[in-house]
CSV table of C-alpha atoms and ligand atoms in Angstrom, one decimal:
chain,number,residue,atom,x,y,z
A,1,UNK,CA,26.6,27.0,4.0
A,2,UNK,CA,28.3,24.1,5.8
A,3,UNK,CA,28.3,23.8,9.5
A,4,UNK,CA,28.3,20.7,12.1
A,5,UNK,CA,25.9,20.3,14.8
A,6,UNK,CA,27.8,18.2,17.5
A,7,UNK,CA,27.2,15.6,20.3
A,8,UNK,CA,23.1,16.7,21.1
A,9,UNK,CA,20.8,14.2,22.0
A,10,UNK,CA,18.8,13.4,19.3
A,11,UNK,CA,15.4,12.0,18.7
A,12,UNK,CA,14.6,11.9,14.8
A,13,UNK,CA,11.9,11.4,16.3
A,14,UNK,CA,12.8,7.7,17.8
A,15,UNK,CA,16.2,8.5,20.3
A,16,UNK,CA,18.9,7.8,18.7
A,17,UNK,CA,21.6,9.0,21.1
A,18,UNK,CA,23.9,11.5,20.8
A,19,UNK,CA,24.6,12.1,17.3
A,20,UNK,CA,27.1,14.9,15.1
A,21,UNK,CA,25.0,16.2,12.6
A,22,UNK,CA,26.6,17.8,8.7
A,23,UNK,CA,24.1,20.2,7.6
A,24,UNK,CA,25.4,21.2,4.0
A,25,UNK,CA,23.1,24.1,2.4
A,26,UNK,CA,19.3,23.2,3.2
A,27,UNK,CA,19.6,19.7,3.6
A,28,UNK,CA,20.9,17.1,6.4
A,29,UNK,CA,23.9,15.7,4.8
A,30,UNK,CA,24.8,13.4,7.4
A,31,UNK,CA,24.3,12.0,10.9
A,32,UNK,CA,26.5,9.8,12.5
A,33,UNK,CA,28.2,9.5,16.1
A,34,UNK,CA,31.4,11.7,15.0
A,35,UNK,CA,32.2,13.5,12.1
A,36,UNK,CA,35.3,14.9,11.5
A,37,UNK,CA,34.7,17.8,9.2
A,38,UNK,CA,37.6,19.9,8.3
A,39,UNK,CA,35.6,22.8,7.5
A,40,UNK,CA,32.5,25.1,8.0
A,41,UNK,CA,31.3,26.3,11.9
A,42,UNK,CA,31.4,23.9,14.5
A,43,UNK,CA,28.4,24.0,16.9
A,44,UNK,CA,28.7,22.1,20.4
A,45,UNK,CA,25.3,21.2,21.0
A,46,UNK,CA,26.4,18.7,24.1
A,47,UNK,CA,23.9,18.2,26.6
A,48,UNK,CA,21.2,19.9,24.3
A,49,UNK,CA,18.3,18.0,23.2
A,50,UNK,CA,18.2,17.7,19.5
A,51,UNK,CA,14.4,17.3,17.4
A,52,UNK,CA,12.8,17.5,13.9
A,53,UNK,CA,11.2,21.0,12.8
A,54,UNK,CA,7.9,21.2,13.6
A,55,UNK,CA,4.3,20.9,11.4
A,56,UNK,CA,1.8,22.7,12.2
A,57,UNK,CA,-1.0,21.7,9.7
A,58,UNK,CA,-3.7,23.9,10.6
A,59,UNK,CA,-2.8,28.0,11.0
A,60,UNK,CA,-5.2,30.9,10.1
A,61,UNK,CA,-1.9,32.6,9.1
A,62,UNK,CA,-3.8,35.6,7.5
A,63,UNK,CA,-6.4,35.6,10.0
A,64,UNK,CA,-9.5,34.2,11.5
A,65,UNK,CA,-12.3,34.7,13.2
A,66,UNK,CA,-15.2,37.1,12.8
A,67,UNK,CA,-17.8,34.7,14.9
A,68,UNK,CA,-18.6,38.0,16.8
A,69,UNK,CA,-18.9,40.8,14.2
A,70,UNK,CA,-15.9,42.6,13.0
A,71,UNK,CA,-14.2,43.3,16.3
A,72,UNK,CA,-13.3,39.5,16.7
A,73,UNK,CA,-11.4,38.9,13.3
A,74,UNK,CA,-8.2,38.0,14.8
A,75,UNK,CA,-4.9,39.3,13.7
A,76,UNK,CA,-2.4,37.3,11.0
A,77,UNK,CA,0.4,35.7,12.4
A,78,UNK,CA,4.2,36.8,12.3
A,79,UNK,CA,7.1,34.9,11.5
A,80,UNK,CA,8.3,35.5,14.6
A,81,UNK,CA,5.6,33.8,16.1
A,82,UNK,CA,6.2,30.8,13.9
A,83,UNK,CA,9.8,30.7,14.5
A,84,UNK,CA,9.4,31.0,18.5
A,85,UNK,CA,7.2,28.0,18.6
A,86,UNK,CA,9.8,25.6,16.6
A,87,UNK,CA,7.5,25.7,13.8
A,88,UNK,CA,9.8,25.1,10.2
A,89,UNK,CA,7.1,23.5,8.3
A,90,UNK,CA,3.2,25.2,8.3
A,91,UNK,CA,-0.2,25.0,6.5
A,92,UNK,CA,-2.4,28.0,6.4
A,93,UNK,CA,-6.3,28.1,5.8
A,94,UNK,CA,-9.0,30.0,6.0
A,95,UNK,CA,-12.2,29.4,8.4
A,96,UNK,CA,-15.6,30.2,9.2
A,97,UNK,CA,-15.1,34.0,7.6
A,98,UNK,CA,-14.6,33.6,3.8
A,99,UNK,CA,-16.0,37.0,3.1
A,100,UNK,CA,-13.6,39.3,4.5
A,101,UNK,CA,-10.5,37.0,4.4
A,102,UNK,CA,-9.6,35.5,1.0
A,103,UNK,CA,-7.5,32.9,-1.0
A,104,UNK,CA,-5.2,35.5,-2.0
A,105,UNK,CA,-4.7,37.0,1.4
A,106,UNK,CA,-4.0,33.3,2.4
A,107,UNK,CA,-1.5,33.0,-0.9
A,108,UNK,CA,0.4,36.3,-0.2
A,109,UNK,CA,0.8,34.7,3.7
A,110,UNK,CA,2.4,32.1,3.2
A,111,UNK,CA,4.6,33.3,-0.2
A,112,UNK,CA,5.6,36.1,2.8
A,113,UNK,CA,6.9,32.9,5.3
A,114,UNK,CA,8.5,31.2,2.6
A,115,UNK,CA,10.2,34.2,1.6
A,116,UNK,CA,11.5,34.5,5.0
A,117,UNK,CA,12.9,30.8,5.3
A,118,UNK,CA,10.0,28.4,6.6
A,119,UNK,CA,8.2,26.0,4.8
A,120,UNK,CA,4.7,27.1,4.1
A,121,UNK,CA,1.6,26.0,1.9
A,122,UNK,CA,-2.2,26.2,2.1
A,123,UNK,CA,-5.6,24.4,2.0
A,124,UNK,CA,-8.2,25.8,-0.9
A,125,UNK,CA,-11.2,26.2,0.3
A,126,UNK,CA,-12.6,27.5,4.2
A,127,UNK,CA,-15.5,26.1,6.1
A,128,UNK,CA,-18.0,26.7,3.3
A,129,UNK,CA,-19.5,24.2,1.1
A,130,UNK,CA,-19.0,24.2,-1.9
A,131,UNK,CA,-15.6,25.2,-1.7
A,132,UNK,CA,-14.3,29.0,-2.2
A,133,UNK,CA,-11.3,28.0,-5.0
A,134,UNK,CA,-8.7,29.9,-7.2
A,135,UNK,CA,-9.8,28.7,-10.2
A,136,UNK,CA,-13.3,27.5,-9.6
A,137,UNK,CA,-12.3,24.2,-9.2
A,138,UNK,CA,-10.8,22.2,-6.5
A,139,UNK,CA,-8.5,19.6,-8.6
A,140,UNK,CA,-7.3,22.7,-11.1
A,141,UNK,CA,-6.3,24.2,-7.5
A,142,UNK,CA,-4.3,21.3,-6.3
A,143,UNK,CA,-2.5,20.7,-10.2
A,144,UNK,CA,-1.9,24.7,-10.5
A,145,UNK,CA,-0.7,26.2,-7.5
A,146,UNK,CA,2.4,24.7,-6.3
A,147,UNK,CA,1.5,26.2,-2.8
A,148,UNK,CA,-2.1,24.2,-2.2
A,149,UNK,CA,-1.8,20.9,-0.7
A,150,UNK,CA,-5.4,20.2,0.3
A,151,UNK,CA,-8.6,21.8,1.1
A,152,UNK,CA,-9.8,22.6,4.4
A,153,UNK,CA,-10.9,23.6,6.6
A,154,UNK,CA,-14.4,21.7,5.3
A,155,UNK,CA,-16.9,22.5,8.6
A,156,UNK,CA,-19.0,19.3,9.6
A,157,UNK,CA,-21.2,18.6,11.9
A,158,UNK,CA,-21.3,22.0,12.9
A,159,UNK,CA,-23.9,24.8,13.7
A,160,UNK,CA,-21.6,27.4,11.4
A,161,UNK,CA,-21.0,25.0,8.7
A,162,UNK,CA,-23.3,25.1,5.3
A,163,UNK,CA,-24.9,22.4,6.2
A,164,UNK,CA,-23.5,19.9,3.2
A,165,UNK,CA,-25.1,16.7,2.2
A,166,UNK,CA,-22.7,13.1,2.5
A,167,UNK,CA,-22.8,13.4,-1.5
A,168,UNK,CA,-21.6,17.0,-1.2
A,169,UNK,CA,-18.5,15.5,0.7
A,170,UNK,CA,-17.8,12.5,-1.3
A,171,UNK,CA,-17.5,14.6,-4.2
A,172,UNK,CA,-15.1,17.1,-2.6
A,173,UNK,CA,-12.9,14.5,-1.3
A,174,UNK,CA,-12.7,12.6,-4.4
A,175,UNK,CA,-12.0,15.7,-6.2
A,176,UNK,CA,-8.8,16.4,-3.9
A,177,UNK,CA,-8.2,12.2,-4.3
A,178,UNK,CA,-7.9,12.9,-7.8
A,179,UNK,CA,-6.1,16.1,-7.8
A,180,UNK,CA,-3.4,15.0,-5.4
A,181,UNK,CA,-2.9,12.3,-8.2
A,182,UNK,CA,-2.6,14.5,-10.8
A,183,UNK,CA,-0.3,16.7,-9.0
A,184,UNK,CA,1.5,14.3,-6.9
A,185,UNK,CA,0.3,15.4,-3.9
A,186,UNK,CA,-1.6,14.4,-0.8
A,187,UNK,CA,-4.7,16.1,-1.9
A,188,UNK,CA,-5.8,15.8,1.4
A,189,UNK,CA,-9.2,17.3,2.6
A,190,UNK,CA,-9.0,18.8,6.3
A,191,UNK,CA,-12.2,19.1,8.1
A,192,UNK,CA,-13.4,21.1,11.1
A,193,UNK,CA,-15.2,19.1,13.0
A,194,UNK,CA,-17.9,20.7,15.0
A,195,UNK,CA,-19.6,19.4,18.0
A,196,UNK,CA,-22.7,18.1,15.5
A,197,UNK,CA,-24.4,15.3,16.9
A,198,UNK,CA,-23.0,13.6,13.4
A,199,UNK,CA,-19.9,13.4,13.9
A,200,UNK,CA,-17.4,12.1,11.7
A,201,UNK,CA,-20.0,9.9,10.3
A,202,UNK,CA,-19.7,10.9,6.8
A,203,UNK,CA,-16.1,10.0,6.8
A,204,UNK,CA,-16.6,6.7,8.0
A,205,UNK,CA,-19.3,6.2,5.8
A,206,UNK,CA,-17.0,6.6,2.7
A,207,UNK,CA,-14.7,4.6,4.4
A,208,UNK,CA,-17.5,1.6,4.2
A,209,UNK,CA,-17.7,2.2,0.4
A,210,UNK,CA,-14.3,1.2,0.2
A,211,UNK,CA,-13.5,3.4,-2.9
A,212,UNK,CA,-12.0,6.4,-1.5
A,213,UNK,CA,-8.8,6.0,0.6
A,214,UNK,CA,-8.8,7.1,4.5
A,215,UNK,CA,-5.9,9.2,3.4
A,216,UNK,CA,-7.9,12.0,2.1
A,217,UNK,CA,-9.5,12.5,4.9
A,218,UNK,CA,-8.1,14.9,7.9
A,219,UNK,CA,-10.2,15.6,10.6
A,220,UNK,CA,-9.6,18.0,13.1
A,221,UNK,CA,-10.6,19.5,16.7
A,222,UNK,CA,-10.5,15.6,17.2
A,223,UNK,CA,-10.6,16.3,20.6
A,224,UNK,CA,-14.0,18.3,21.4
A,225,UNK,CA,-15.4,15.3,23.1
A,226,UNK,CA,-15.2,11.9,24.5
A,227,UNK,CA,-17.8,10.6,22.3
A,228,UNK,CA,-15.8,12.4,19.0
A,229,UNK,CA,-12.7,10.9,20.4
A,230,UNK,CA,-13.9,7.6,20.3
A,231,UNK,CA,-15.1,7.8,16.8
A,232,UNK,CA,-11.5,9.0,16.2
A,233,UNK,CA,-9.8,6.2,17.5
A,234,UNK,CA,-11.9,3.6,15.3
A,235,UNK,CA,-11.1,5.8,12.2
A,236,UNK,CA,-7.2,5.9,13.1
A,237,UNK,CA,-7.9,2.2,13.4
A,238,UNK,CA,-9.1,1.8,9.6
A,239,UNK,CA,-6.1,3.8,8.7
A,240,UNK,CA,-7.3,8.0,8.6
A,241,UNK,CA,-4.8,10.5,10.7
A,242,UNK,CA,-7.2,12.2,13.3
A,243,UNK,CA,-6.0,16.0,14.7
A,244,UNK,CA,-6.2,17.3,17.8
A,245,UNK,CA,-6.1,20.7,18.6
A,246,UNK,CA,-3.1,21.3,20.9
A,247,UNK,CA,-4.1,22.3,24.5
A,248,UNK,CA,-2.9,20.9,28.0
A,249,UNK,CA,-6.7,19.5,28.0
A,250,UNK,CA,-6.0,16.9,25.5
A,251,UNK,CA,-3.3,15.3,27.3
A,252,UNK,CA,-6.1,12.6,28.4
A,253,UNK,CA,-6.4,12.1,24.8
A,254,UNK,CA,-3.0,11.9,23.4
A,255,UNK,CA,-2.3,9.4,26.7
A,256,UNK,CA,-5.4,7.6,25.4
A,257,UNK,CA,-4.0,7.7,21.8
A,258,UNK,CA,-0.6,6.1,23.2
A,259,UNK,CA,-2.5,2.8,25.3
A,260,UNK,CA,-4.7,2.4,22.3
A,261,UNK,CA,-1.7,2.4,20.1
A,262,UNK,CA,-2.9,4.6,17.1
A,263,UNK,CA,-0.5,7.8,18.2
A,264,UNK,CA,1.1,6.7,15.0
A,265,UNK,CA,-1.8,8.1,13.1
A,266,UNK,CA,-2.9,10.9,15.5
A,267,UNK,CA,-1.3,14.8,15.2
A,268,UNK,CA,-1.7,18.0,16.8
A,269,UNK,CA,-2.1,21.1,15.3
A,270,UNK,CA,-2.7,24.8,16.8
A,271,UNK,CA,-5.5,26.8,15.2
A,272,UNK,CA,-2.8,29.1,15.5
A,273,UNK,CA,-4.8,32.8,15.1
A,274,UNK,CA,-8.1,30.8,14.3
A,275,UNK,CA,-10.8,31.9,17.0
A,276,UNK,CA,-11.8,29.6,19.7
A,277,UNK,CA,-15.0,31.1,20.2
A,278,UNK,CA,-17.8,29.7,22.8
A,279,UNK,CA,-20.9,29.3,22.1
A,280,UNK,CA,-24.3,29.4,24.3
A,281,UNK,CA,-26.9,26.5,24.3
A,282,UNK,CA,-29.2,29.9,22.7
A,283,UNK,CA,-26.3,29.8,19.8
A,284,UNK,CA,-25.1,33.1,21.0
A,285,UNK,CA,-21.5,33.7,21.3
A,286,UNK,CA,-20.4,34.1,24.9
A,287,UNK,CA,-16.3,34.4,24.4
A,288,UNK,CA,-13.9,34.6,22.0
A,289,UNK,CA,-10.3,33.5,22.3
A,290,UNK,CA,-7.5,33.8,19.9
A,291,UNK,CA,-5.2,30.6,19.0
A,292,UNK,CA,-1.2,30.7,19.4
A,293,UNK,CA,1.1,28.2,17.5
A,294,UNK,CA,3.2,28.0,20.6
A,295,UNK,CA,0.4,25.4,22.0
A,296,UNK,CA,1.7,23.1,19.6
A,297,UNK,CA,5.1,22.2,21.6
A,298,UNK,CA,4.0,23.8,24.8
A,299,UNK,CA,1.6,20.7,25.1
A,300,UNK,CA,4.2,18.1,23.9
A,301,UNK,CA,6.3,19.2,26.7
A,302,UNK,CA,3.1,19.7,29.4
A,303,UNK,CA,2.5,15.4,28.4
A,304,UNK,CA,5.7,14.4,28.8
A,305,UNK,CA,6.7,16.3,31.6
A,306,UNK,CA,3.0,14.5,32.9
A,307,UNK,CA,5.0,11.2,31.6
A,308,UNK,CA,3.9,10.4,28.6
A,309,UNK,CA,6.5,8.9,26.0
A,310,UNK,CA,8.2,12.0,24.5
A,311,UNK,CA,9.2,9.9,21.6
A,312,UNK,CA,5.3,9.0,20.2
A,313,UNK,CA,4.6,12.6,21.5
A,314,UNK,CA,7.2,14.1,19.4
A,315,UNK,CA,6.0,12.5,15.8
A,316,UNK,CA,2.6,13.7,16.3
A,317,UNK,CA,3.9,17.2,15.5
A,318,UNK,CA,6.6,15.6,13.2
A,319,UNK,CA,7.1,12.6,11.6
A,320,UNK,CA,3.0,11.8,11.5
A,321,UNK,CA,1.7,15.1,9.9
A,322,UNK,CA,4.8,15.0,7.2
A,323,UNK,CA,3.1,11.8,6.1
A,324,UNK,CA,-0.6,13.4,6.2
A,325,UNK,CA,0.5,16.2,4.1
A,326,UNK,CA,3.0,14.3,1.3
A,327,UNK,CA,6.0,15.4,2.6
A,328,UNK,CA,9.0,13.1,2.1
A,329,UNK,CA,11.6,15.3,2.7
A,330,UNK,CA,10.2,16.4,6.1
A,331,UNK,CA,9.4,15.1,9.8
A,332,UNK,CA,12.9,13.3,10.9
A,333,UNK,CA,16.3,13.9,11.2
A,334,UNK,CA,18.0,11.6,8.7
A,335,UNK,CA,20.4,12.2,5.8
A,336,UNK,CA,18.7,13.5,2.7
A,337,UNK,CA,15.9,14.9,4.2
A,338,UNK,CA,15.4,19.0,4.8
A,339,UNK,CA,17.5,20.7,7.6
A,340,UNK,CA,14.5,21.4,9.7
A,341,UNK,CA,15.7,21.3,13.2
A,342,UNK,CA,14.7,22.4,16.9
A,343,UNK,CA,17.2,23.1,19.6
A,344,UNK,CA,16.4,22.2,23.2
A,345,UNK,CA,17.7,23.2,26.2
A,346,UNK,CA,18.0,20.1,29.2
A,347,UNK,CA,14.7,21.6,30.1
A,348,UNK,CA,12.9,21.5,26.6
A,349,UNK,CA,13.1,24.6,26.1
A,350,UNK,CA,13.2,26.0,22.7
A,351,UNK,CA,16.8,27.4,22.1
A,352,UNK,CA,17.7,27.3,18.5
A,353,UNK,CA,15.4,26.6,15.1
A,354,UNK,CA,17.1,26.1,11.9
A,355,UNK,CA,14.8,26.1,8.8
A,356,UNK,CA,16.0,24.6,5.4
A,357,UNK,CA,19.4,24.7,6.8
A,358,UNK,CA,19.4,28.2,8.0
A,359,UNK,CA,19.4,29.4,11.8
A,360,UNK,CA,15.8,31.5,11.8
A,361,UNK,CA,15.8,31.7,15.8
A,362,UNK,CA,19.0,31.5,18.0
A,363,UNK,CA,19.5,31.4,21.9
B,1,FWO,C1,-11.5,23.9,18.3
B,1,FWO,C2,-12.2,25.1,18.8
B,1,FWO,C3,-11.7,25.5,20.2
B,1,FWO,C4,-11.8,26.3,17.9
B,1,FWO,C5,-12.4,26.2,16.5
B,1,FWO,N1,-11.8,27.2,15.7
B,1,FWO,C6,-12.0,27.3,14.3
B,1,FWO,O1,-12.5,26.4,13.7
B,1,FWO,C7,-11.4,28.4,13.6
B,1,FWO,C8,-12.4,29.6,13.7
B,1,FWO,N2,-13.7,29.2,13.5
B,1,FWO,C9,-11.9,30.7,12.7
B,1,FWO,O2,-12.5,30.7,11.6
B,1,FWO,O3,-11.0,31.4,13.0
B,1,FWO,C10,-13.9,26.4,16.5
B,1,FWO,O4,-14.3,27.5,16.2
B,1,FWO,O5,-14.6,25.4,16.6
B,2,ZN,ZN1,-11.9,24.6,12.9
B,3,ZN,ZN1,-9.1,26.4,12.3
């Protein structure tokens, strides 16, 4: 299928003006201020705002939950859901309940959104150390299944995490190191980050062995506390990408992110149908939320509507996780790259996604 997209304003994500658009089968064939294309649909996108796909990296997409006994597993995600939010690209893993919810549940997912024209892959592994795999091992994982691009979500610092020893760590992030090598992907381990009195200090203590690259290393819920958000900017600053969960509260710490000038390596994810469970001082669980992917933009738009650079606001859901998770082909609107694209309205409002090239939401 060829079609034009014409005269939107587009941000790839740096503005560059407005901008016609060739999108030939699932890729971007060419941006440039006017193209003349004799044939194929002709969409006048004037006065529309014009953005990469989004990336969510972190979505229970089969599932989470279970903090509170049975009744609080939350429910799998739809596509519509996905979709709705601007979301082209996603990452699915598995959390604190590895019992009931399982690798192959997580598999069949996100086969079932790829099937229906998104992007998806998965983490190995949940909260638990040592990892729950396919194969029993963590690098076979990453070299055999073309869908697992990491493991996560590893729990630290955190009162529902097993507990693992720095060594335990190392080893698994050395083991995704090497089996991103061997596979030729980012082998990127994502970690929950709990609200441990430890930290991220296991992370930045293999960063002070110098051995193991920061880009291994994905920690997320970045945003929990001052204290962990400090911690997070001096790992951005030695070169890690730190997550935040995407809610209106963070907006102190993406404006943060911005003076400091490390949004380049900070992202937002949604813990889209994770839990977001709180917990008493007694450990004893007082309320249990459910997370929506439609946080992820929703917040982008709160910020910059608060006036924060949409620009830098806009790669941290684009441009900055592509590069956390390996993907070349992903996070800006150039030629060559995969027709991921959101449709805005003069308000930012989602109006159109198209994923690989095809319209999956419209108006
Ligand atoms: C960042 C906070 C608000 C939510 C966060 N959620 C998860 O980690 C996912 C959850 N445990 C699940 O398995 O579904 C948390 O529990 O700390
Ligand atoms: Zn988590
Ligand atoms: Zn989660």
């Amino acid at each position: 299928m060829i079609y034009t997209l014409k005269g939107g304003k587009v941000f790839s994500p740096d503005y560059l003006g407005e901008k016609d658009i060739l999108i030939a089968n699932d890729k971007i064939e060419l941006l440039d201020d006017t193209i003349i294309c004799p044939y194929g649909e002709i969409y006048d996108l004037t006065g529309k705002i014009v953005v990469p796909g989004f990336i969510d990296a972190h979505v229970h997409i089969a599932g989470g939950g279970g903090e509170g006994g049975f009744v609080t597993r939350t429910p799998e995600i739809t596509f519509d859901e996905i979709v709705n939010s601007g979301i082209t690209t996603i990452v699915g893993c598995l959390g604190t309940d590895d019992i009931t919810r399982n690798l192959e549940g997580l598999y069949a997912k996100a086969k079932a959104l790829e099937l229906r024209g998104i992007t998806s892959y998965i983490y190995t592994g949940s909260y638990s150390v040592p990892p729950v795999t396919f194969t029993g091992s963590i690098k076979k994982d990453l070299v055999l299944i073309d869908k697992v691009i990491g493991v996560g979500e590893i729990a630290i610092s955190d009162h529902r995490s097993s507990q693992p020893s720095f060594e335990e760590i190392k080893k698994i992030v050395a083991k995704a190191r090497v089996g991103g090598l061997i596979s030729g992907k980012a082998g990127v381990v994502n970690f929950h980050v709990g609200s441990g009195s430890c930290k991220i200090e296991y992370l930045l203590n293999i960063l002070k062995e110098n051995e193991i690259p920061a880009k291994h290393m994905y920690p997320t819920h970045m945003g929990r506390s001052d204290e962990l958000f400090s911690q997070g900017i001096l790992f951005a600053k030695k070169g890690g990408f730190i997550d935040l969960t995407a809610s209106i509260d963070m907006v102190k710490y993406l404006e943060i992110g911005i003076y400091e000038n490390i949004y380049s390596n900070m992202t937002m994810t949604s813990d889209g149908q994770g839990s977001l469970p709180k917990f008493g001082e007694d450990g004893n669980l007082i309320e249990l939320n459910v997370g929506s992917v439609s946080v992820l933009f929703e917040t982008v738009r709160y910020a910059a509507n608060k006036g924060l650079n949409f620009e830098k606001l806009l790669k941290m859901i684009t441009e900055n996780p592509a590069k956390v998770l390996g993907l070349k082909n992903k996070g800006r609107i150039k030629s060559g790259n995969d027709a991921d694209i959101v449709i805005l309205n003069e308000d930012m409002e989602i109006e159109g996604v198209i994923a690989k090239g095809k319209f999956v939401r419209r108006g």
